[in-house]
Amino acid sequence: MPRLPPTIGLALGSGSARGWSHIGVIRVLEEAGISPDIVCGTSIGSLVGAAYAGGQLEPMEAWVRSLTWQSVVGLLDFTVNGGLIAGEKLFSFIRTHFNDQDIATLPKPFGAIATELVTGREVWLREGSMVAAVRASAALPGLFTPAQLDGRLLVDGALVNPVPVSLCRAMGADVVIAVDLNSDLIGRRFEAEEAPAEPPPSRFSAVWEKLPLGLGQLKSGPSSSTEMPSIFDVLSISLNIMQVRITRSRLAGEPADVLIRPRLAKFALMDYHRAAQAIEEGERAARSMLPEINDLLGRP
């Protein structure tokens, strides 16, 4: 009897604006004739993964390539209740411009990871509104307000499972290709140290300055000969450390068959307007792993 081809799962990891590199990874896989059967995502990985599973990756890519810093800021609705950004404006835009399908009807099986805020439990979202699942999976604590779904408060899945290999396997994947966006983040310098005299609006702190109620005027510490990072910089770097540590721990216990690691240390948390560079780096990282993927799948 001929052997059946393995069921391929694609696990797309968290990483905020670095997540646009997932698009480049998917493009390279598809061009090589490797079409994952199951797609799972955490945080930004859930957004790109849902678009791919729903057959909407092309309009998603066109949209993210068109983003400017001004258009990114225009999608942010600032608040001080549960987070800095309510998220309703952004996800209303996504619902309007992309087809919000029921997850059960997507062309490819799809799942997203979220975290239940009260209990800390890992939540697997595999039914209901695609956009609602993405909204919950991407609710970065402190930045986006928690999502309310089925009577639960849900926040970013990166708190518990940044690269959802385990969900791919639970959904039936024999081979899992995973994308880790955070492997080279620890040790990067503060953005303030790298910024020129006139800092570009890509810096995370530029968002901080636009917050309501004068919060953007808060300082992170007393003046000194060494300039202290902003509160937002401390938050983003701390989140990077957390994601790296959790990712290493989860992948040690639940390893992927192939791990793609784009080099994205120079991308800040809110650099959503730098899609072209992120996609290019995703393509580079995926191409470097194609020989290993082909060997695993028994392809020439």
Coordinates of N, CA, C and O in Angstrom, one line a residue, residues 56-193:
Q56 N -7.8 34.5 2.3 CA -7.8 36.0 2.2 C -6.4 36.6 2.4 O -6.2 37.7 2.8
L57 N -5.3 35.8 2.2 CA -4.0 36.2 2.4 C -3.6 37.3 1.4 O -2.9 38.3 1.8
E58 N -4.0 37.2 0.2 CA -3.7 38.3 -0.8 C -4.2 39.7 -0.4 O -3.4 40.6 -0.4
P59 N -5.5 39.8 -0.1 CA -5.9 41.1 0.3 C -5.3 41.6 1.6 O -5.0 42.8 1.8
M60 N -5.0 40.6 2.5 CA -4.3 41.0 3.8 C -2.9 41.5 3.5 O -2.5 42.5 4.0
E61 N -2.2 40.9 2.6 CA -0.8 41.3 2.2 C -0.9 42.7 1.6 O -0.1 43.6 1.9
A62 N -1.9 42.9 0.7 CA -2.0 44.2 0.0 C -2.3 45.3 1.1 O -1.7 46.4 1.0
W63 N -3.1 45.0 2.0 CA -3.4 46.0 3.1 C -2.2 46.3 3.9 O -1.9 47.5 4.1
V64 N -1.5 45.3 4.4 CA -0.4 45.6 5.3 C 0.8 46.3 4.6 O 1.5 47.1 5.2
R65 N 0.9 46.0 3.3 CA 2.0 46.7 2.5 C 1.6 48.2 2.3 O 2.5 49.0 2.1
S66 N 0.3 48.5 2.4 CA -0.1 49.9 2.2 C 0.0 50.7 3.5 O -0.2 51.9 3.4
L67 N 0.2 50.1 4.6 CA 0.1 50.8 5.9 C 1.3 51.8 6.0 O 2.4 51.5 5.7
T68 N 0.9 53.0 6.5 CA 1.9 54.0 6.9 C 1.8 54.2 8.4 O 0.8 53.7 9.0
W69 N 2.8 54.9 8.9 CA 2.7 55.2 10.4 C 1.4 55.9 10.7 O 0.8 55.6 11.7
Q70 N 1.1 56.9 9.9 CA -0.1 57.7 10.1 C -1.4 56.8 10.1 O -2.3 57.0 10.9
S71 N -1.5 55.9 9.2 CA -2.7 55.0 9.1 C -2.7 54.1 10.2 O -3.8 53.7 10.7
V72 N -1.6 53.6 10.7 CA -1.6 52.7 11.9 C -2.1 53.5 13.1 O -3.0 53.0 13.8
V73 N -1.6 54.7 13.4 CA -2.1 55.5 14.5 C -3.6 55.8 14.3 O -4.3 55.8 15.3
G74 N -4.0 56.0 13.1 CA -5.4 56.3 12.9 C -6.4 55.1 13.2 O -7.6 55.4 13.4
L75 N -5.8 53.9 13.3 CA -6.7 52.8 13.7 C -6.7 52.5 15.2 O -7.3 51.5 15.6
L76 N -6.0 53.3 16.0 CA -5.9 53.1 17.4 C -6.9 54.0 18.2 O -6.9 55.2 18.0
D77 N -7.7 53.4 19.0 CA -8.7 54.1 19.8 C -8.2 54.1 21.3 O -8.4 53.0 21.9
F78 N -7.6 55.1 21.7 CA -6.9 55.1 23.0 C -8.0 55.2 24.2 O -9.0 55.8 24.0
T79 N -7.6 54.5 25.3 CA -8.5 54.4 26.4 C -7.6 54.2 27.6 O -6.4 54.0 27.5
V80 N -8.2 54.3 28.8 CA -7.4 53.9 30.0 C -8.2 52.9 30.8 O -8.0 52.7 32.0
N81 N -9.1 52.2 30.2 CA -9.9 51.2 30.8 C -9.6 49.8 30.4 O -10.0 49.3 29.3
G82 N -8.7 49.1 31.1 CA -8.3 47.7 30.8 C -7.2 47.6 29.9 O -6.6 46.5 29.7
G83 N -6.7 48.7 29.3 CA -5.6 48.7 28.4 C -5.5 50.1 27.8 O -6.3 51.0 28.1
L84 N -4.5 50.3 27.0 CA -4.3 51.6 26.4 C -5.0 51.8 25.1 O -5.3 52.9 24.6
I85 N -5.4 50.7 24.4 CA -6.1 50.7 23.1 C -7.3 49.8 23.3 O -7.2 48.6 23.6
A86 N -8.5 50.4 22.9 CA -9.7 49.6 23.0 C -9.8 48.5 22.0 O -10.3 47.4 22.2
G87 N -9.3 48.8 20.8 CA -9.2 47.8 19.8 C -10.5 47.7 18.9 O -10.5 47.0 17.9
E88 N -11.5 48.4 19.3 CA -12.8 48.3 18.5 C -12.6 48.9 17.1 O -13.2 48.4 16.1
K89 N -11.9 50.0 17.0 CA -11.7 50.7 15.8 C -11.0 49.8 14.8 O -11.3 49.6 13.6
L90 N -9.9 49.2 15.3 CA -9.1 48.3 14.4 C -9.9 47.1 13.9 O -9.9 46.8 12.7
F91 N -10.5 46.4 14.9 CA -11.2 45.2 14.5 C -12.5 45.4 13.7 O -13.0 44.6 13.0
S92 N -13.1 46.6 13.9 CA -14.2 47.0 13.1 C -13.8 47.2 11.6 O -14.4 46.8 10.7
F93 N -12.6 47.7 11.5 CA -12.0 47.9 10.1 C -11.7 46.5 9.5 O -12.1 46.3 8.4
I94 N -11.2 45.6 10.3 CA -10.9 44.2 9.8 C -12.2 43.5 9.4 O -12.3 42.9 8.3
R95 N -13.3 43.7 10.2 CA -14.5 43.0 9.8 C -15.1 43.6 8.6 O -15.7 42.9 7.8
T96 N -14.9 44.9 8.4 CA -15.4 45.6 7.2 C -14.7 45.2 5.9 O -15.3 45.0 4.9
H97 N -13.4 45.1 6.0 CA -12.6 44.9 4.8 C -12.2 43.4 4.5 O -11.7 43.1 3.5
F98 N -12.5 42.5 5.5 CA -12.2 41.1 5.3 C -13.4 40.3 5.7 O -14.2 40.7 6.6
N99 N -13.6 39.2 5.1 CA -14.8 38.4 5.3 C -14.7 37.6 6.6 O -13.8 36.8 6.8
D100 N -15.5 38.0 7.6 CA -15.5 37.4 8.9 C -16.3 36.1 8.9 O -17.5 36.1 9.0
Q101 N -15.6 35.0 8.6 CA -16.2 33.7 8.5 C -16.3 32.9 9.8 O -15.5 33.2 10.8
D102 N -17.2 31.9 9.9 CA -17.1 31.0 11.1 C -15.9 30.1 10.9 O -15.6 29.6 9.8
I103 N -15.2 29.9 11.9 CA -13.9 29.1 11.9 C -14.2 27.7 11.3 O -13.4 27.2 10.5
A104 N -15.3 27.2 11.7 CA -15.6 25.8 11.2 C -15.8 25.7 9.7 O -15.8 24.6 9.1
T105 N -16.1 26.8 9.0 CA -16.3 26.8 7.6 C -15.1 27.2 6.8 O -15.2 27.3 5.5
L106 N -14.0 27.5 7.4 CA -12.8 28.0 6.7 C -12.3 26.8 5.8 O -12.4 25.6 6.1
P107 N -11.7 27.2 4.6 CA -11.1 26.1 3.7 C -10.1 25.3 4.4 O -9.9 24.1 4.1
K108 N -9.3 25.8 5.3 CA -8.3 25.0 6.1 C -8.7 25.0 7.5 O -9.1 26.1 8.1
P109 N -8.5 23.9 8.2 CA -8.8 23.9 9.7 C -7.9 24.9 10.4 O -6.7 25.0 10.1
F110 N -8.5 25.7 11.3 CA -7.7 26.8 11.9 C -8.0 26.8 13.4 O -9.1 26.6 13.9
G111 N -7.0 27.2 14.2 CA -7.2 27.4 15.6 C -6.3 28.5 16.1 O -5.2 28.8 15.6
A112 N -6.8 29.2 17.2 CA -6.0 30.3 17.8 C -5.9 30.1 19.2 O -6.7 29.4 19.9
I113 N -4.8 30.6 19.8 CA -4.5 30.5 21.2 C -4.8 31.8 21.9 O -4.4 32.9 21.5
A114 N -5.5 31.8 23.1 CA -5.8 32.9 23.9 C -5.5 32.5 25.4 O -5.3 31.3 25.6
T115 N -5.5 33.4 26.3 CA -5.3 33.2 27.7 C -6.5 33.7 28.5 O -6.9 34.9 28.3
E116 N -7.1 32.9 29.3 CA -8.2 33.3 30.2 C -7.6 34.2 31.3 O -6.7 33.7 32.1
L117 N -8.0 35.4 31.4 CA -7.3 36.4 32.3 C -7.5 36.0 33.8 O -6.6 36.1 34.6
V118 N -8.7 35.5 34.2 CA -9.0 35.2 35.6 C -8.2 34.0 36.1 O -7.6 34.0 37.2
T119 N -8.2 32.9 35.3 CA -7.6 31.7 35.7 C -6.2 31.4 35.2 O -5.4 30.6 35.7
G120 N -5.8 32.2 34.1 CA -4.5 31.9 33.5 C -4.5 30.7 32.6 O -3.4 30.3 32.1
R121 N -5.6 30.1 32.3 CA -5.7 28.9 31.5 C -5.4 29.2 30.0 O -5.8 30.3 29.5
E122 N -4.8 28.3 29.3 CA -4.7 28.3 27.9 C -6.0 28.0 27.2 O -6.7 27.0 27.6
V123 N -6.5 28.8 26.3 CA -7.8 28.6 25.6 C -7.5 28.4 24.1 O -6.8 29.1 23.5
W124 N -8.1 27.3 23.6 CA -8.0 27.0 22.2 C -9.3 27.4 21.5 O -10.4 27.0 21.9
L125 N -9.2 28.3 20.6 CA -10.4 28.9 19.9 C -10.5 28.2 18.5 O -9.7 28.5 17.6
R126 N -11.5 27.4 18.3 CA -11.6 26.6 17.1 C -13.0 26.6 16.5 O -13.3 25.9 15.6
E127 N -13.8 27.5 17.0 CA -15.2 27.7 16.4 C -15.7 29.1 16.7 O -15.1 29.9 17.4
G128 N -16.7 29.5 16.0 CA -17.3 30.8 16.1 C -16.6 31.8 15.2 O -15.9 31.5 14.2
S129 N -16.8 33.1 15.4 CA -16.3 34.2 14.6 C -14.8 34.2 14.5 O -14.1 34.1 15.5
M130 N -14.3 34.2 13.3 CA -12.8 34.2 13.0 C -12.2 35.5 13.6 O -11.2 35.5 14.3
V131 N -12.9 36.7 13.4 CA -12.3 37.9 13.9 C -12.4 38.0 15.4 O -11.5 38.5 16.0
A132 N -13.4 37.4 16.0 CA -13.5 37.4 17.5 C -12.4 36.6 18.1 O -11.8 37.0 19.1
A133 N -12.1 35.5 17.4 CA -11.0 34.7 17.9 C -9.6 35.4 17.8 O -8.8 35.4 18.8
V134 N -9.4 36.1 16.7 CA -8.2 36.8 16.5 C -8.1 38.0 17.5 O -7.1 38.2 18.1
R135 N -9.2 38.7 17.7 CA -9.3 39.8 18.7 C -8.8 39.3 20.1 O -8.1 40.0 20.8
A136 N -9.3 38.1 20.5 CA -8.9 37.6 21.8 C -7.5 37.1 21.8 O -6.8 37.4 22.8
S137 N -7.0 36.5 20.8 CA -5.7 35.9 20.8 C -4.6 37.0 20.8 O -3.5 36.9 21.3
A138 N -5.0 38.2 20.2 CA -4.0 39.3 20.0 C -4.2 40.4 21.1 O -3.6 41.5 20.9
A139 N -4.9 40.2 22.1 CA -5.2 41.2 23.2 C -4.0 41.4 24.1 O -4.0 40.9 25.2
L140 N -2.9 42.0 23.6 CA -1.7 42.1 24.4 C -2.0 42.9 25.7 O -2.4 44.0 25.7
P141 N -1.7 42.3 26.8 CA -2.0 42.9 28.1 C -1.3 44.2 28.3 O -0.1 44.4 28.0
G142 N -2.1 45.2 28.8 CA -1.5 46.5 29.0 C -1.7 47.4 27.7 O -1.7 48.6 27.9
L143 N -1.7 46.8 26.6 CA -1.9 47.5 25.3 C -3.3 47.5 24.8 O -4.0 48.5 24.8
F144 N -3.8 46.3 24.5 CA -5.2 46.2 24.1 C -6.1 45.7 25.3 O -5.6 45.0 26.2
T145 N -7.3 46.2 25.4 CA -8.2 45.8 26.4 C -8.5 44.3 26.2 O -8.5 43.8 25.1
P146 N -8.8 43.6 27.3 CA -9.2 42.1 27.1 C -10.4 42.0 26.3 O -11.3 42.9 26.2
A147 N -10.5 40.8 25.6 CA -11.7 40.5 24.8 C -12.7 39.8 25.7 O -12.3 38.9 26.5
Q148 N -13.9 40.0 25.5 CA -15.0 39.3 26.2 C -15.6 38.3 25.2 O -16.2 38.7 24.2
L149 N -15.5 37.0 25.5 CA -15.9 36.0 24.6 C -16.5 34.8 25.4 O -15.8 34.3 26.3
D150 N -17.8 34.5 25.2 CA -18.4 33.4 25.9 C -18.3 33.6 27.4 O -18.1 32.6 28.1
G151 N -18.5 34.8 27.9 CA -18.5 35.0 29.3 C -17.2 35.0 30.0 O -17.1 35.1 31.2
R152 N -16.1 35.0 29.2 CA -14.7 35.0 29.7 C -14.0 36.2 29.2 O -14.2 36.7 28.1
L153 N -13.0 36.7 30.1 CA -12.1 37.7 29.6 C -10.9 37.1 29.1 O -10.2 36.3 29.9
L154 N -10.5 37.3 27.9 CA -9.4 36.7 27.2 C -8.4 37.7 26.8 O -8.7 38.8 26.3
V155 N -7.1 37.3 27.0 CA -6.0 38.2 26.6 C -5.0 37.3 25.7 O -5.3 36.2 25.4
D156 N -3.9 38.0 25.3 CA -3.0 37.4 24.3 C -2.5 36.0 24.7 O -2.1 35.7 25.8
G157 N -2.6 35.1 23.7 CA -2.2 33.8 23.9 C -0.7 33.6 24.1 O -0.2 32.6 24.5
A158 N 0.1 34.7 23.8 CA 1.6 34.6 24.0 C 1.9 34.4 25.5 O 3.0 34.0 25.8
L159 N 1.0 34.7 26.4 CA 1.3 34.5 27.8 C 1.5 33.1 28.1 O 2.2 32.8 29.1
V160 N 0.9 32.2 27.4 CA 1.0 30.8 27.7 C 1.5 29.9 26.6 O 2.1 28.8 26.9
N161 N 1.4 30.3 25.4 CA 1.8 29.4 24.3 C 2.1 30.3 23.0 O 1.3 30.4 22.1
P162 N 3.3 30.9 23.0 CA 3.7 31.8 21.9 C 3.8 31.2 20.5 O 3.5 31.9 19.5
V163 N 4.1 29.9 20.5 CA 4.2 29.2 19.2 C 3.4 27.9 19.3 O 3.8 27.0 19.9
P164 N 2.2 27.9 18.7 CA 1.2 26.9 19.0 C 1.4 25.5 18.4 O 0.5 25.0 17.7
V165 N 2.6 24.9 18.6 CA 2.9 23.6 18.1 C 1.9 22.6 18.7 O 1.4 21.7 17.9
S166 N 1.6 22.7 20.0 CA 0.7 21.7 20.6 C -0.7 21.7 20.0 O -1.3 20.6 19.9
L167 N -1.2 22.8 19.7 CA -2.5 22.9 19.1 C -2.5 22.3 17.7 O -3.5 21.6 17.3
C168 N -1.5 22.5 16.9 CA -1.4 21.9 15.6 C -1.4 20.3 15.7 O -2.2 19.7 15.0
R169 N -0.7 19.8 16.7 CA -0.7 18.3 16.8 C -2.0 17.9 17.3 O -2.5 16.8 16.9
A170 N -2.7 18.6 18.2 CA -4.0 18.2 18.7 C -5.0 18.2 17.6 O -6.0 17.4 17.7
M171 N -4.8 19.0 16.6 CA -5.8 19.1 15.5 C -5.4 18.1 14.4 O -6.1 18.1 13.3
G172 N -4.4 17.3 14.6 CA -4.1 16.2 13.7 C -2.9 16.3 12.8 O -2.7 15.5 11.9
A173 N -2.0 17.2 13.1 CA -0.8 17.4 12.3 C 0.2 16.3 12.6 O 0.5 16.0 13.7
D174 N 0.7 15.7 11.5 CA 1.8 14.7 11.6 C 3.2 15.4 11.7 O 4.1 15.0 12.4
V175 N 3.3 16.5 10.9 CA 4.5 17.3 10.8 C 4.1 18.7 11.1 O 3.1 19.2 10.5
V176 N 4.9 19.4 11.9 CA 4.6 20.8 12.3 C 5.8 21.6 11.9 O 6.9 21.4 12.3
I177 N 5.5 22.6 11.0 CA 6.4 23.7 10.7 C 6.0 24.9 11.5 O 4.9 25.4 11.4
A178 N 6.9 25.3 12.4 CA 6.6 26.4 13.3 C 7.5 27.7 12.9 O 8.6 27.5 12.4
V179 N 6.9 28.8 13.2 CA 7.6 30.1 13.0 C 7.7 30.9 14.3 O 6.7 31.3 14.9
D180 N 9.0 31.0 14.7 CA 9.3 31.7 16.0 C 9.8 33.1 15.6 O 10.9 33.3 15.0
L181 N 9.1 34.2 16.0 CA 9.4 35.5 15.6 C 10.3 36.2 16.7 O 10.8 37.4 16.4
N182 N 10.6 35.6 17.8 CA 11.2 36.3 18.9 C 12.6 35.7 19.3 O 13.1 36.0 20.4
S183 N 13.2 34.9 18.5 CA 14.4 34.2 18.9 C 15.6 35.0 19.1 O 16.5 34.7 19.9
D184 N 15.6 36.2 18.5 CA 16.9 37.0 18.6 C 16.6 38.4 19.3 O 17.4 39.3 19.1
L185 N 15.6 38.4 20.1 CA 15.2 39.7 20.7 C 16.0 40.1 22.0 O 16.2 41.3 22.2
I186 N 16.3 39.1 22.8 CA 17.0 39.4 24.1 C 18.4 39.9 23.8 O 19.1 39.3 23.0
G187 N 18.7 41.0 24.4 CA 20.1 41.6 24.2 C 20.1 42.8 23.3 O 21.1 43.5 23.2
R188 N 18.9 43.0 22.6 CA 18.9 44.2 21.7 C 18.9 45.5 22.6 O 18.4 45.5 23.7
R189 N 19.5 46.5 22.0 CA 19.6 47.8 22.7 C 18.2 48.5 22.7 O 17.3 48.2 21.9
F190 N 18.1 49.4 23.7 CA 16.9 50.2 23.7 C 16.8 51.0 22.4 O 17.8 51.5 21.9
E191 N 15.6 51.2 21.9 CA 15.4 52.1 20.8 C 16.0 53.4 21.0 O 16.5 54.1 20.1
A192 N 15.9 54.0 22.2 CA 16.4 55.3 22.5 C 17.9 55.4 22.2 O 18.4 56.5 21.8
E193 N 18.6 54.3 22.4 CA 20.0 54.4 22.1 C 20.4 54.4 20.7 O 21.4 54.8 20.3

